[in-house]
């Protein structure tokens, strides 16, 4: 799996125009998957210290079955190859053997992405999210063109977001009893693509099936989170 890493703050309100950050933090790819440089957002000063990772329980729900075929990605976030970056109001990095995204309200989506394997069409990951929504990012073309599959455990809600230009549009949204709620609730999100047809699963239950032909195809995928009711923390594990 070739590696291309970035983390960026984007401001989004679903179905309404949003103002993007004027400049995004970005890591230059290299042979070693560690970022070597980062541009800080120009609108806000750098923080004096990174937030300290807090202790969280380990995931206890087993991964649900993926479509049959060769497993092209398996990441338990123990090799340290994803981005470790931070700026005012955001941070991405590791919390033990989990990948962590911190986001403050008003900073939009914070994300980190990589380039997937040729032929890889489906992804699944365990997610814990506090004070916000978090999930998977697919077909990442650039900061203004991607698909996001998101859940908000506090509300028991989900949505499939089409990021198109400086606007965001929900292609699907709703609530489901399949989403585990409560503090430190663990949910497994799956995205299955067949051509332009996308299926979104949570904890093994199909929530929606829809066309994503409006978003150009791309091998790049990632993880993202957005604060809603306060400083958000999202933890990811067992990516396949």
Coordinates of C-alpha atoms in Angstrom, one line a residue:
X1 CA 0.0 0.0 0.0
X2 CA 1.5 3.3 -1.1
X3 CA 1.3 6.0 1.5
X4 CA 0.1 9.5 1.1
X5 CA -0.7 11.2 4.4
X6 CA -2.5 14.4 5.2
X7 CA -4.6 16.0 7.9
X8 CA -6.8 18.9 7.3
X9 CA -9.4 21.0 9.0
X10 CA -12.5 21.6 7.0
X11 CA -15.7 23.5 8.1
X12 CA -19.0 21.8 7.1
X13 CA -22.6 22.2 7.8
X14 CA -24.7 19.6 6.0
X15 CA -26.8 20.8 3.1
X16 CA -25.7 24.4 3.5
X17 CA -22.7 26.4 2.2
X18 CA -19.7 26.3 4.4
X19 CA -16.5 28.4 4.6
X20 CA -13.4 26.3 4.3
X21 CA -10.1 26.9 6.1
X22 CA -7.9 29.2 4.1
X23 CA -5.0 26.8 4.2
X24 CA -4.7 23.1 5.1
X25 CA -2.0 21.3 6.9
X26 CA -0.3 18.8 4.6
X27 CA 2.5 16.3 5.0
X28 CA 4.9 15.7 2.1
X29 CA 5.0 12.0 1.1
X30 CA 8.3 10.2 1.3
X31 CA 9.7 6.7 1.2
X32 CA 9.2 6.4 4.9
X33 CA 5.6 7.0 5.9
X34 CA 6.4 9.7 8.4
X35 CA 5.4 13.3 7.5
X36 CA 8.4 15.6 7.0
X37 CA 6.7 18.9 6.8
X38 CA 3.4 20.5 7.6
X39 CA 1.7 23.8 6.8
X40 CA -0.2 25.3 9.7
X41 CA -3.6 27.0 9.1
X42 CA -3.0 30.7 8.5
X43 CA -6.2 31.8 10.2
X44 CA -5.3 30.7 13.7
X45 CA -2.0 30.6 15.8
X46 CA -0.2 27.3 16.6
X47 CA -1.1 25.7 20.0
X48 CA 1.6 25.7 22.7
X49 CA 1.0 22.0 23.5
X50 CA -0.8 19.0 22.0
X51 CA -3.8 17.6 23.8
X52 CA -2.8 14.6 26.1
X53 CA -4.3 11.3 24.9
X54 CA -6.9 10.0 27.4
X55 CA -7.3 6.4 28.4
X56 CA -10.1 4.6 26.5
X57 CA -11.3 1.0 26.7
X58 CA -10.1 -1.5 24.0
X59 CA -12.6 -2.5 21.3
X60 CA -14.6 -5.6 22.2
X61 CA -16.7 -6.1 19.2
X62 CA -15.4 -8.4 16.5
X63 CA -15.1 -7.2 12.9
X64 CA -18.0 -8.1 10.8
X65 CA -17.5 -10.1 7.6
X66 CA -16.2 -8.3 4.5
X67 CA -17.1 -9.4 1.0
X68 CA -15.4 -12.5 -0.1
X69 CA -12.0 -12.1 -1.8
X70 CA -8.4 -11.2 -1.0
X71 CA -7.9 -9.0 2.0
X72 CA -5.9 -6.1 0.7
X73 CA -5.7 -3.9 3.8
X74 CA -5.3 -4.9 7.5
X75 CA -4.2 -2.2 9.9
X76 CA -4.3 -2.4 13.7
X77 CA -2.5 0.9 14.0
X78 CA 0.6 -0.5 15.7
X79 CA 3.2 0.3 13.0
X80 CA 3.0 4.1 13.3
X81 CA 2.7 4.7 9.6
X82 CA -0.3 7.2 9.7
X83 CA 0.2 10.9 10.2
X84 CA 1.1 12.5 13.5
X85 CA 0.3 16.2 13.1
X86 CA -1.4 19.0 15.0
X87 CA -2.5 22.6 14.8
X88 CA -4.7 25.0 16.6
X89 CA -8.0 23.2 17.2
X90 CA -7.0 19.8 15.8
X91 CA -4.7 16.9 16.1
X92 CA -4.2 13.5 14.5
X93 CA -1.9 10.7 15.8
X94 CA -1.8 7.6 18.0
X95 CA -3.4 6.7 21.3
X96 CA -1.8 3.4 22.2
X97 CA -2.7 0.9 19.4
X98 CA -5.5 3.1 18.1
X99 CA -5.5 6.0 15.7
X100 CA -6.9 9.2 17.2
X101 CA -8.4 12.4 15.8
X102 CA -9.1 15.4 18.0
X103 CA -11.2 18.3 16.8
X104 CA -12.5 21.5 18.3
X105 CA -15.9 23.0 17.4
X106 CA -15.7 25.4 14.5
X107 CA -12.8 23.6 12.7
X108 CA -14.9 21.4 10.4
X109 CA -13.7 18.0 9.4
X110 CA -10.3 16.8 10.5
X111 CA -8.9 13.9 8.4
X112 CA -6.0 11.7 7.5
X113 CA -5.8 9.7 4.2
X114 CA -3.8 7.1 2.4
X115 CA -3.6 5.6 -1.1
X116 CA -5.3 2.2 -1.3
X117 CA -4.4 -0.9 -3.2
X118 CA -5.5 -1.4 -6.8
X119 CA -8.8 -3.3 -6.8
X120 CA -9.6 -2.4 -3.2
X121 CA -13.3 -1.5 -3.1
X122 CA -14.4 -2.1 0.5
X123 CA -13.3 -0.8 3.8
X124 CA -14.3 -1.4 7.5
X125 CA -13.1 0.1 10.7
X126 CA -14.0 0.2 14.4
X127 CA -15.0 3.7 15.6
X128 CA -15.5 5.4 19.0
X129 CA -16.6 9.0 18.8
X130 CA -17.3 11.5 21.6
X131 CA -19.0 14.9 21.1
X132 CA -19.2 14.6 17.4
X133 CA -19.3 12.4 14.3
X134 CA -16.6 10.2 12.8
X135 CA -16.1 7.6 10.1
X136 CA -14.6 6.6 6.8
X137 CA -13.6 8.7 3.8
X138 CA -13.7 7.2 0.3
X139 CA -12.9 8.4 -3.2
X140 CA -10.7 11.2 -1.9
X141 CA -9.7 13.3 -4.9
X142 CA -8.9 16.5 -3.0
X143 CA -10.1 18.6 -0.1
X144 CA -13.3 19.5 -2.1
X145 CA -14.1 16.1 -3.6
X146 CA -14.7 12.9 -1.5
X147 CA -17.4 10.7 0.1
X148 CA -17.7 10.5 3.9
X149 CA -19.6 7.7 5.8
X150 CA -20.3 9.2 9.2
X151 CA -22.0 8.2 12.5
X152 CA -22.9 10.2 15.5
X153 CA -23.2 7.7 18.4
X154 CA -24.8 10.3 20.7
X155 CA -27.7 10.7 18.3
X156 CA -27.8 7.2 16.9
X157 CA -27.6 8.8 13.5
X158 CA -25.6 8.3 10.3
X159 CA -25.1 10.0 6.9
X160 CA -23.3 9.6 3.6
X161 CA -21.8 13.0 2.6
X162 CA -20.8 14.0 -0.9
X163 CA -18.2 16.8 -0.5
X164 CA -18.5 18.7 -3.8
X165 CA -16.6 21.9 -4.1
X166 CA -17.2 24.2 -1.1
X167 CA -20.5 22.6 -0.4
X168 CA -21.6 19.4 1.3
X169 CA -24.6 17.4 0.3
X170 CA -26.1 14.4 2.2
X171 CA -26.7 11.6 -0.2
X172 CA -28.3 9.5 2.6
X173 CA -29.1 10.2 6.2
X174 CA -31.1 8.7 9.1
X175 CA -31.2 7.0 12.5
X176 CA -30.7 3.3 13.2
X177 CA -30.9 1.1 16.3
X178 CA -27.9 -0.7 14.8
X179 CA -25.7 2.2 16.1
X180 CA -24.5 1.6 19.6
X181 CA -25.0 4.7 21.8
X182 CA -23.5 5.9 25.0
X183 CA -20.1 7.0 26.3
X184 CA -17.2 5.0 24.6
X185 CA -19.8 3.1 22.5
X186 CA -18.0 1.1 19.8
X187 CA -19.3 0.8 16.3
X188 CA -18.0 -0.9 13.2
X189 CA -18.5 1.0 9.9
X190 CA -18.3 -0.8 6.6
X191 CA -18.3 0.7 3.1
X192 CA -18.8 -1.7 0.2
X193 CA -18.4 -0.4 -3.4
X194 CA -19.4 -2.1 -6.5
X195 CA -18.8 0.2 -9.4
X196 CA -20.7 3.4 -8.4
X197 CA -23.0 1.6 -6.0
X198 CA -22.2 2.1 -2.3
X199 CA -23.6 0.1 0.6
X200 CA -23.1 1.4 4.2
X201 CA -23.2 -1.1 7.1
X202 CA -22.9 -0.4 10.8
X203 CA -22.3 -3.4 13.1
X204 CA -23.1 -5.8 10.2
X205 CA -26.5 -4.2 9.4
X206 CA -27.1 -2.6 6.0
X207 CA -28.2 1.0 6.6
X208 CA -28.3 2.4 3.0
X209 CA -27.6 1.5 -0.6
X210 CA -27.0 4.3 -3.0
X211 CA -25.3 5.6 -6.1
X212 CA -22.1 7.7 -5.7
X213 CA -21.5 8.3 -9.4
X214 CA -21.4 12.0 -8.7
X215 CA -18.0 11.6 -7.1
X216 CA -15.0 10.7 -9.3
X217 CA -13.3 7.5 -8.5
X218 CA -10.1 7.5 -6.5
X219 CA -8.0 4.9 -4.7
X220 CA -7.4 7.2 -1.8
X221 CA -9.3 6.6 1.5
X222 CA -9.1 7.8 5.0
X223 CA -10.5 8.5 8.5
X224 CA -12.2 11.7 9.6
X225 CA -14.1 13.4 12.5
X226 CA -15.9 16.6 13.2
X227 CA -16.8 18.2 16.6
X228 CA -20.5 19.0 17.2
X229 CA -21.4 19.5 20.9
X230 CA -17.9 20.1 22.2
X231 CA -14.2 19.0 21.8
X232 CA -14.5 15.8 19.9
X233 CA -12.3 12.7 20.2
X234 CA -12.5 9.9 17.6
X235 CA -10.6 6.6 18.0
X236 CA -10.2 4.1 15.2
X237 CA -9.0 0.4 15.2
X238 CA -9.0 -2.8 13.1
X239 CA -9.1 -1.2 9.7
X240 CA -9.6 -3.7 6.8

